[in-house]
Structure formats: structure tokens, C-alpha cells
Amino acid sequence: MRFLHNSLGLSSLCSHFLSFLCTSTSKPYQVIHHPALPPSYPLAVRNPYLSAWMPSNRVQQLPYADSQFWAGQELGWAVIVRVEGQAYSLMGVSDLNSSDILPAEVRRAEFTATHSLFDLKAGGIAIRLDFFSPVSPSNYLRQSLPFSYLTVTVTECWGEEVQIYSDIDGRWTGRGNEIMHEFEEYDGLVFHELSVQDAVTYAEEDDMALWGKAILASRPNDFSTVSASAGHQKTVRNRFAEVGALSGPVASVTFAVGYERKEAINYLGDAYTGYYRARYPTTHEALSFFLDDYGEALSESVDFDNEMTSFSTAAAGQKYADILALSTRQAYGGIDLTIPGDSLDTDNVLAFIKELSSDGNANTIDVIMPAFPVYWVLDPNWIRLLLEPLMQYLAADRWTLPYAIHDIGSHYPNATGHDDQKAEPMPIEESGNLLILALAYVQATGDRHWATEYLHIFQKYADYLVENGIDIANQLSSNDAAGPLPNETNLAIKAAIGIKAFGVLSDLDEYSNIADDHGELFFNQGLGTDDAHKMSNDFFSSVRGEYGVPLDHRQDWAKSDWNMWLAATFDPATRDEFIDDLWAFMTNGKHTWPFSDRYVASSAYGNEPGIPILCRARPTVGGHFALLALKGPASFQAFSSNVSQSDQTLRSKGVEL
Ligand SMILES: *[C@@H]1O[C@H](CO)[C@@H](O)[C@H](O)[C@H]1NC(C)=O
Ligand SMILES: *[C@@H]1O[C@H](CO)[C@@H](O)[C@H](O)[C@H]1NC(C)=O
Ligand SMILES: *[C@@H]1O[C@H](CO)[C@@H](O)[C@H](O)[C@H]1NC(C)=O
Ligand SMILES: *[C@@H]1O[C@H](CO)[C@@H](O)[C@H](O)[C@H]1NC(C)=O
């Protein structure tokens, strides 16, 4: 191991040799974005600490462009190709002008639910960069691995010698300098680790993990070798530009990029680690499996992406499909799937979710609640996996207030509870959310055992809602940035639904009856439910700003998750207005953050509409799936199996697919 003081960061080099037939065309080209222009392309987005993005305004200049951590820090990630002795940058070489490396030409950029693809031309060959972050919620092993794939493929060429290089730099560790690096090699798997010396376990810097290690890895296939070296970026890249590295021909090369933390989460003082460690307890075993799994993960993702497009287009059109494609990796990219670090017991799986960009809280109930449509649609077990860390803590009687706790820790990854009873107070919001989520889980999975175990806790919060659910005190609701309000209708309705949820969970009719009385009071003695529904359709059209409907009359900003929840309750015309507005915000080219769930929707208060505020990369975009949630729990699986059944029917009729 070598310690370097290096303000430029370190580079590893993995070089593969390719030989193919290539055609050459060259004319200046404006990049095409497909299916739409996103604010930022997800590159490697798998958990709160592995979240690399490419702002879309950099794509035209991709050969020069740094990528970005979700919070905005620059990350060095270069991809260089050497064609017949001439090196071309495909991505991430900012000082190209003072090197022997030429820029490749970017032609096209595309995102699907799990891939971001960039097509470039360099020295007469066509190359595709495929950044692939699997989303596979029912496959805990695949989902928990803290790595993403980058596959570089020569898509079109004639008889050139091609070599491919990639590096990441020290900024991936949260520190640009005082970085340690290490090379390891196992049976041809070569990987390079970057880490911060003497880092404090569980410590962050500006949301980046200081502990753990950034990793770049590759492995030769039948036709290639991998070579690696470290040093000052410029030296290593120039060495590649001048001499390259030699071996046999291949058509594509796959790298793994990742960020691994052996101690992933501090749960009440115990270290929890990635689920995958039960089977692959060392980094090289995990990387080796990850690269072995590429073929299956890729084929699963191709079906997933296609079916997600069909399912969401059928639900609400192409724009809705675009919104979901950009939301999918981000929705799961705020989560770690873990097991206890000592026992590695896979019967004790806990999921942790970070409240990215607002305050970093762990397992905030009013983050799980808005995001829950995506779990409901893709795999409802995740509702329990995310609530379980809270329930174990509540069951231990360490939270003594009469209403549900807000989160399991003030700052991720320290899920250490609030023994001082000082979690952010959202009494009705969180009590209602917890009961609604618990019932949703039971209804989706049929697993009553889990809820029965915690029924006495749920009852305490149901009683709180009975006591406090009509004359609503001055309380915060989910959007704390908007401040508290007394008499919030929203909270009164949440309390009524929460009480009803408990009545159904417990079969205690007295709770259901109280909830029905609340409903009667709020709706039937006022407007009547049908009239309220009709009134909402008209009302929301009347308060629509340039980019949709603000959260309430006090502000000009909208919440995208809330708006998709609303859209799911409306008639198609109003529903489509909400979708059109969110799509217009997503594609307006005025901003370059990961998908923001909070943005200026109206110029009513003098602010420029269509600009995001504060919130980046939050897993609450899971709420965008609300229109699919109407199709029922695990409806994506149902849709997929319908698709594969109809494929089989077609196949059995001899139709070529
Ligand atoms: C690099 O060269 C190009 C073309 O000559 C020029 O437009 C660009 O500004 C230069 N970039 C830097 C960082 O010097
Ligand atoms: C987590 O707790 C440890 C102390 O146990 C502390 O050193 C670290 O900075 C905390 N991390 C965050 C992100 O607050
Ligand atoms: C809340 O509503 C009650 C009537 O139910 C009213 O007496 C009270 O003044 C309201 N509070 C505020 C702050 O408007
Ligand atoms: C799957 O097919 C069944 C039977 O045709 C249908 O009722 C159901 O709605 C379909 N599910 C989805 C999610 O498309």
C-alpha cells in the first residue's frame, strides 16, 4: 500500500484491446437526447454514497466533462479510447487541449429506467458507453451490491486496433487529497481502491462517505487483458495515450465502479452490512460475482425497461413513461439493503433510506410514505423492510411520546434512534403514515404476522389520532419547509384514514366506526365525496401555474411526488395537466440537478418558474409511480407475467418476436 499526497487525485487504468472493422464519417453534430432531455443523466446510482450523475448540459462536451456526485461535487471519471495509436477522450478529460488526446464526437444520449447510454464517434469508429445501475428489488443479492456497470462497446468499425481505458480520481472518496490507494488482483480480476486515510467510520463530508472505499474494477474476458497503474492523472492518461496496452480483440469491455462500506449502517450501535456480504464477504468475491452476474442482470434490465415503458405508457402516456424512466434508479438510489454485520443473518434484513438533501435523516416516515407507490408497484415487501428498523426501536420502548417517531436517526448512516425524544415533531403526519403503510403492506402481501406483532404500538398511535384528529393543533405536515398550520384539512384526513387503517388491521370495529364518523363529518356534512372530487378537478385547474400546481397558497413551489399522487385521483383531463407540467419541468433545460421533487411552479411571487429548490436526488420520486399504484400491489410483476404469457402465446403460434 502506498500513501500519496496528491491534490490531482489518483487514477487507475484498465486497458483493453479491441480489433474490428470500422466505418468513418465526420460532420459536426448536435447531440440528440432520447426520449427527452433530462436535467442530469444517472451514471452510477445505487445508494446514498454511490450516486454519480452527468448534468445534461455537459453531454455535448462529454469528452471534457466531469461527472457529479448527487449533491453537486465534481467527480473525475475518464473514459479514453485509443484507435490506431491515436487516443480520444469519450468522457471526463478536462485538460484535453494540453494533451495528445483528441475529443470524440458525441452523437446521442439516451436514458431508460436502468441505463444511460452515450453514442460517440472517434477516429472512424462508433462507440457506445452504457452506464447501467440494476434495479431488481426482489433479488436482494443483486439489489444490494454497491456497484454499477460501465460497458464500452465498439458498435461500428473497420479493422482498427482499439484499446479502452477508464479511471476515477480521489474525489470519489469525499477528499481530493490525502488519499490511499491499493491495487488488488485475483484470478485476473483487477481492482483499484481509493480511500481516505484514518477516516472515522460513518463520517460524511458534504454527504459523501469518508469511510469505505471507491472502487474501479475490470476483468479480462477470453480475448482481452487488463492492465492497471496509478499515479498523477495526467501522467497515467498520457502514458496510455502514447503506448496503450496490448492483448487480443474483443467487442466490448465492462468495468465495475462502486463505493463499498463494510460497516454500511450504524443501527442502534450495531454495524449493519450489505446483504450481499452473506454470500460474498470480501470485496474481491463481491466484485467477481458482480461481473459474473452482468449477463443476467443485463437481460433482466432489458425486459424491465421495456415493460416499464409499456406499463407506464398504457397507464398515462409517453410523458408519464419518461418521468418514470428517469425516476426509477433515483427511487432505489437512496436506499441500502442490509443485514447484521456480525451474524450476517439473512432472516434479519433491514432497508435504510436517506432523506437526501433536506437534512439527511434516516428512515423518515414521511419520506417512505410519499415514495411508497414505487414499492407497492415493484415489490411491496420493501414497505416492511423500510419500516422494520423503526418498529424494532419502537417495540423496545425507547420512544415514549404518544405519537409516532419521525425517523430512526438524525443523520444517515447513524440510525441510532432518539432516546432524548427529540425527533422532529410531526405527530399526526407520522402516526397516520405509519398506520396507512402498515395496512398497505398487509393488504399487498397477506402477511398479517408482522402487523400482529406490533399491533400494541399501532394501537397507541391510533388512540392518539382519535384524541387529536378533528381540531387539528398547530402542527407540521410532511412539507416542514412550508411551516406548521392549525386546522390542516390534510392532517384531519390523514388522521381519519390512519384510524380506519388500524381498524382494518386489528379487526377492532370501534376504530373503523370512529374513522367513518370523521369521514362523515369532513365530507358528507359538508360537500359530499363526489362533489369534493369534482370540485378538486375544477379547483386544481384554476390554481395551475406555468409548471403546475404549488403545494398550497403560501408558496410558489410544487412537490412532484405530491402532484403525482394528486394526479392519480383525478379525471384524465386534470391528471394529464399534472403530468404535462411535471414533464415540462423535467425537460425544460433550465436546470441540471438529479430529478428535483421541489421546484418553482408559478411566477406568482416573482420567482422564475421551472427552477428546482433545495431538493436533489431524493427517493421521494418513488411517488411518481402513483398512477401505476392504482393497478394494484406488485402490479408490475403482474404486468410482466402477462407480457411474457402473451409472448409465449405468440411464440406458440409461431410468431417471430
Ligand atoms: C480547448 O480548445 C477548444 C478548441 O480550440 C477551445 O474552444 C476551448 O476553449 C479550449 N478549452 C480550454 C479549457 O482551453
Ligand atoms: C455518525 O456517528 C459517528 C460517531 O459515532 C460520528 O463520528 C459521525 O460523524 C456521524 N456521522 C454523521 C454523518 O453524522
Ligand atoms: C381552528 O378551527 C376552530 C374551529 O374548529 C377555530 O375555533 C379555531 O380558531 C381555528 N384555529 C385557527 C388558528 O384558525
Ligand atoms: C394481467 O392480465 C389479467 C387478465 O387478462 C388482467 O385482468 C390484469 O389487469 C392484467 N394485469 C396488468 C397489470 O396488466
JSON list of N, CA, C and O in Angstrom, two decimals, residues 377-404:
[
{"chain": "A", "resi": 377, "resn": "VAL", "atom": "N", "xyz": [-45.77, -1.00, -6.25]},
{"chain": "A", "resi": 377, "resn": "VAL", "atom": "CA", "xyz": [-45.87, -1.49, -7.63]},
{"chain": "A", "resi": 377, "resn": "VAL", "atom": "C", "xyz": [-44.82, -2.57, -7.91]},
{"chain": "A", "resi": 377, "resn": "VAL", "atom": "O", "xyz": [-45.10, -3.58, -8.55]},
{"chain": "A", "resi": 378, "resn": "LEU", "atom": "N", "xyz": [-43.58, -2.37, -7.42]},
{"chain": "A", "resi": 378, "resn": "LEU", "atom": "CA", "xyz": [-42.47, -3.26, -7.82]},
{"chain": "A", "resi": 378, "resn": "LEU", "atom": "C", "xyz": [-42.26, -4.41, -6.84]},
{"chain": "A", "resi": 378, "resn": "LEU", "atom": "O", "xyz": [-41.93, -5.52, -7.26]},
{"chain": "A", "resi": 379, "resn": "ASP", "atom": "N", "xyz": [-42.33, -4.17, -5.55]},
{"chain": "A", "resi": 379, "resn": "ASP", "atom": "CA", "xyz": [-42.19, -5.24, -4.55]},
{"chain": "A", "resi": 379, "resn": "ASP", "atom": "C", "xyz": [-42.60, -4.71, -3.18]},
{"chain": "A", "resi": 379, "resn": "ASP", "atom": "O", "xyz": [-41.81, -4.07, -2.49]},
{"chain": "A", "resi": 380, "resn": "PRO", "atom": "N", "xyz": [-43.85, -4.99, -2.78]},
{"chain": "A", "resi": 380, "resn": "PRO", "atom": "CA", "xyz": [-44.39, -4.41, -1.54]},
{"chain": "A", "resi": 380, "resn": "PRO", "atom": "C", "xyz": [-43.64, -4.83, -0.27]},
{"chain": "A", "resi": 380, "resn": "PRO", "atom": "O", "xyz": [-43.82, -4.20, 0.77]},
{"chain": "A", "resi": 381, "resn": "ASN", "atom": "N", "xyz": [-42.82, -5.87, -0.33]},
{"chain": "A", "resi": 381, "resn": "ASN", "atom": "CA", "xyz": [-42.04, -6.23, 0.86]},
{"chain": "A", "resi": 381, "resn": "ASN", "atom": "C", "xyz": [-41.15, -5.10, 1.33]},
{"chain": "A", "resi": 381, "resn": "ASN", "atom": "O", "xyz": [-40.78, -5.03, 2.50]},
{"chain": "A", "resi": 382, "resn": "TRP", "atom": "N", "xyz": [-40.81, -4.20, 0.42]},
{"chain": "A", "resi": 382, "resn": "TRP", "atom": "CA", "xyz": [-39.94, -3.09, 0.79]},
{"chain": "A", "resi": 382, "resn": "TRP", "atom": "C", "xyz": [-40.60, -2.13, 1.77]},
{"chain": "A", "resi": 382, "resn": "TRP", "atom": "O", "xyz": [-39.92, -1.39, 2.47]},
{"chain": "A", "resi": 383, "resn": "ILE", "atom": "N", "xyz": [-41.92, -2.14, 1.84]},
{"chain": "A", "resi": 383, "resn": "ILE", "atom": "CA", "xyz": [-42.59, -1.30, 2.84]},
{"chain": "A", "resi": 383, "resn": "ILE", "atom": "C", "xyz": [-42.19, -1.80, 4.23]},
{"chain": "A", "resi": 383, "resn": "ILE", "atom": "O", "xyz": [-41.81, -1.02, 5.11]},
{"chain": "A", "resi": 384, "resn": "ARG", "atom": "N", "xyz": [-42.24, -3.12, 4.43]},
{"chain": "A", "resi": 384, "resn": "ARG", "atom": "CA", "xyz": [-41.85, -3.69, 5.72]},
{"chain": "A", "resi": 384, "resn": "ARG", "atom": "C", "xyz": [-40.34, -3.52, 5.96]},
{"chain": "A", "resi": 384, "resn": "ARG", "atom": "O", "xyz": [-39.92, -3.14, 7.06]},
{"chain": "A", "resi": 385, "resn": "LEU", "atom": "N", "xyz": [-39.53, -3.76, 4.93]},
{"chain": "A", "resi": 385, "resn": "LEU", "atom": "CA", "xyz": [-38.08, -3.66, 5.10]},
{"chain": "A", "resi": 385, "resn": "LEU", "atom": "C", "xyz": [-37.68, -2.26, 5.58]},
{"chain": "A", "resi": 385, "resn": "LEU", "atom": "O", "xyz": [-36.74, -2.10, 6.36]},
{"chain": "A", "resi": 386, "resn": "LEU", "atom": "N", "xyz": [-38.40, -1.25, 5.09]},
{"chain": "A", "resi": 386, "resn": "LEU", "atom": "CA", "xyz": [-38.07, 0.13, 5.46]},
{"chain": "A", "resi": 386, "resn": "LEU", "atom": "C", "xyz": [-38.65, 0.53, 6.81]},
{"chain": "A", "resi": 386, "resn": "LEU", "atom": "O", "xyz": [-38.08, 1.36, 7.52]},
{"chain": "A", "resi": 387, "resn": "LEU", "atom": "N", "xyz": [-39.81, -0.05, 7.17]},
{"chain": "A", "resi": 387, "resn": "LEU", "atom": "CA", "xyz": [-40.42, 0.29, 8.46]},
{"chain": "A", "resi": 387, "resn": "LEU", "atom": "C", "xyz": [-39.80, -0.49, 9.62]},
{"chain": "A", "resi": 387, "resn": "LEU", "atom": "O", "xyz": [-39.80, -0.02, 10.77]},
{"chain": "A", "resi": 388, "resn": "GLU", "atom": "N", "xyz": [-39.26, -1.67, 9.32]},
{"chain": "A", "resi": 388, "resn": "GLU", "atom": "CA", "xyz": [-38.80, -2.55, 10.39]},
{"chain": "A", "resi": 388, "resn": "GLU", "atom": "C", "xyz": [-37.75, -1.91, 11.31]},
{"chain": "A", "resi": 388, "resn": "GLU", "atom": "O", "xyz": [-37.84, -2.08, 12.54]},
{"chain": "A", "resi": 389, "resn": "PRO", "atom": "N", "xyz": [-36.77, -1.14, 10.80]},
{"chain": "A", "resi": 389, "resn": "PRO", "atom": "CA", "xyz": [-35.83, -0.50, 11.73]},
{"chain": "A", "resi": 389, "resn": "PRO", "atom": "C", "xyz": [-36.54, 0.40, 12.74]},
{"chain": "A", "resi": 389, "resn": "PRO", "atom": "O", "xyz": [-36.15, 0.45, 13.91]},
{"chain": "A", "resi": 390, "resn": "LEU", "atom": "N", "xyz": [-37.60, 1.08, 12.31]},
{"chain": "A", "resi": 390, "resn": "LEU", "atom": "CA", "xyz": [-38.37, 1.92, 13.22]},
{"chain": "A", "resi": 390, "resn": "LEU", "atom": "C", "xyz": [-39.15, 1.06, 14.21]},
{"chain": "A", "resi": 390, "resn": "LEU", "atom": "O", "xyz": [-39.19, 1.34, 15.41]},
{"chain": "A", "resi": 391, "resn": "MET", "atom": "N", "xyz": [-39.78, -0.01, 13.72]},
{"chain": "A", "resi": 391, "resn": "MET", "atom": "CA", "xyz": [-40.65, -0.82, 14.57]},
{"chain": "A", "resi": 391, "resn": "MET", "atom": "C", "xyz": [-39.86, -1.52, 15.67]},
{"chain": "A", "resi": 391, "resn": "MET", "atom": "O", "xyz": [-40.31, -1.60, 16.81]},
{"chain": "A", "resi": 392, "resn": "GLN", "atom": "N", "xyz": [-38.66, -2.01, 15.34]},
{"chain": "A", "resi": 392, "resn": "GLN", "atom": "CA", "xyz": [-37.85, -2.67, 16.38]},
{"chain": "A", "resi": 392, "resn": "GLN", "atom": "C", "xyz": [-37.50, -1.67, 17.49]},
{"chain": "A", "resi": 392, "resn": "GLN", "atom": "O", "xyz": [-37.50, -2.01, 18.66]},
{"chain": "A", "resi": 393, "resn": "TYR", "atom": "N", "xyz": [-37.22, -0.45, 17.07]},
{"chain": "A", "resi": 393, "resn": "TYR", "atom": "CA", "xyz": [-36.88, 0.60, 18.06]},
{"chain": "A", "resi": 393, "resn": "TYR", "atom": "C", "xyz": [-38.09, 0.97, 18.90]},
{"chain": "A", "resi": 393, "resn": "TYR", "atom": "O", "xyz": [-38.02, 1.07, 20.13]},
{"chain": "A", "resi": 394, "resn": "LEU", "atom": "N", "xyz": [-39.24, 1.15, 18.26]},
{"chain": "A", "resi": 394, "resn": "LEU", "atom": "CA", "xyz": [-40.46, 1.50, 18.99]},
{"chain": "A", "resi": 394, "resn": "LEU", "atom": "C", "xyz": [-40.85, 0.35, 19.94]},
{"chain": "A", "resi": 394, "resn": "LEU", "atom": "O", "xyz": [-41.27, 0.59, 21.07]},
{"chain": "A", "resi": 395, "resn": "ALA", "atom": "N", "xyz": [-40.65, -0.89, 19.47]},
{"chain": "A", "resi": 395, "resn": "ALA", "atom": "CA", "xyz": [-41.02, -2.04, 20.30]},
{"chain": "A", "resi": 395, "resn": "ALA", "atom": "C", "xyz": [-40.12, -2.16, 21.53]},
{"chain": "A", "resi": 395, "resn": "ALA", "atom": "O", "xyz": [-40.50, -2.77, 22.52]},
{"chain": "A", "resi": 396, "resn": "ALA", "atom": "N", "xyz": [-38.94, -1.57, 21.45]},
{"chain": "A", "resi": 396, "resn": "ALA", "atom": "CA", "xyz": [-38.03, -1.60, 22.60]},
{"chain": "A", "resi": 396, "resn": "ALA", "atom": "C", "xyz": [-38.36, -0.51, 23.62]},
{"chain": "A", "resi": 396, "resn": "ALA", "atom": "O", "xyz": [-37.63, -0.31, 24.59]},
{"chain": "A", "resi": 397, "resn": "ASP", "atom": "N", "xyz": [-39.46, 0.22, 23.37]},
{"chain": "A", "resi": 397, "resn": "ASP", "atom": "CA", "xyz": [-39.93, 1.27, 24.30]},
{"chain": "A", "resi": 397, "resn": "ASP", "atom": "C", "xyz": [-38.90, 2.38, 24.53]},
{"chain": "A", "resi": 397, "resn": "ASP", "atom": "O", "xyz": [-38.88, 2.98, 25.60]},
{"chain": "A", "resi": 398, "resn": "ARG", "atom": "N", "xyz": [-38.09, 2.63, 23.51]},
{"chain": "A", "resi": 398, "resn": "ARG", "atom": "CA", "xyz": [-37.10, 3.70, 23.69]},
{"chain": "A", "resi": 398, "resn": "ARG", "atom": "C", "xyz": [-37.67, 5.04, 23.23]},
{"chain": "A", "resi": 398, "resn": "ARG", "atom": "O", "xyz": [-37.06, 6.08, 23.43]},
{"chain": "A", "resi": 399, "resn": "TRP", "atom": "N", "xyz": [-38.82, 5.01, 22.61]},
{"chain": "A", "resi": 399, "resn": "TRP", "atom": "CA", "xyz": [-39.52, 6.25, 22.20]},
{"chain": "A", "resi": 399, "resn": "TRP", "atom": "C", "xyz": [-40.80, 6.29, 23.01]},
{"chain": "A", "resi": 399, "resn": "TRP", "atom": "O", "xyz": [-41.65, 5.40, 22.91]},
{"chain": "A", "resi": 400, "resn": "THR", "atom": "N", "xyz": [-40.94, 7.31, 23.86]},
{"chain": "A", "resi": 400, "resn": "THR", "atom": "CA", "xyz": [-42.01, 7.26, 24.86]},
{"chain": "A", "resi": 400, "resn": "THR", "atom": "C", "xyz": [-43.16, 8.22, 24.57]},
{"chain": "A", "resi": 400, "resn": "THR", "atom": "O", "xyz": [-44.16, 8.20, 25.28]},
{"chain": "A", "resi": 401, "resn": "LEU", "atom": "N", "xyz": [-43.04, 9.06, 23.54]},
{"chain": "A", "resi": 401, "resn": "LEU", "atom": "CA", "xyz": [-44.11, 10.00, 23.25]},
{"chain": "A", "resi": 401, "resn": "LEU", "atom": "C", "xyz": [-45.33, 9.26, 22.68]},
{"chain": "A", "resi": 401, "resn": "LEU", "atom": "O", "xyz": [-45.20, 8.16, 22.15]},
{"chain": "A", "resi": 402, "resn": "PRO", "atom": "N", "xyz": [-46.52, 9.86, 22.78]},
{"chain": "A", "resi": 402, "resn": "PRO", "atom": "CA", "xyz": [-47.74, 9.13, 22.41]},
{"chain": "A", "resi": 402, "resn": "PRO", "atom": "C", "xyz": [-47.98, 9.05, 20.90]},
{"chain": "A", "resi": 402, "resn": "PRO", "atom": "O", "xyz": [-48.97, 8.45, 20.48]},
{"chain": "A", "resi": 403, "resn": "TYR", "atom": "N", "xyz": [-47.13, 9.66, 20.12]},
{"chain": "A", "resi": 403, "resn": "TYR", "atom": "CA", "xyz": [-47.31, 9.62, 18.66]},
{"chain": "A", "resi": 403, "resn": "TYR", "atom": "C", "xyz": [-46.06, 9.03, 18.00]},
{"chain": "A", "resi": 403, "resn": "TYR", "atom": "O", "xyz": [-45.01, 8.91, 18.64]},
{"chain": "A", "resi": 404, "resn": "ALA", "atom": "N", "xyz": [-46.18, 8.70, 16.72]},
{"chain": "A", "resi": 404, "resn": "ALA", "atom": "CA", "xyz": [-45.09, 8.01, 16.02]},
{"chain": "A", "resi": 404, "resn": "ALA", "atom": "C", "xyz": [-43.88, 8.91, 15.84]},
{"chain": "A", "resi": 404, "resn": "ALA", "atom": "O", "xyz": [-44.00, 10.13, 15.66]}
]
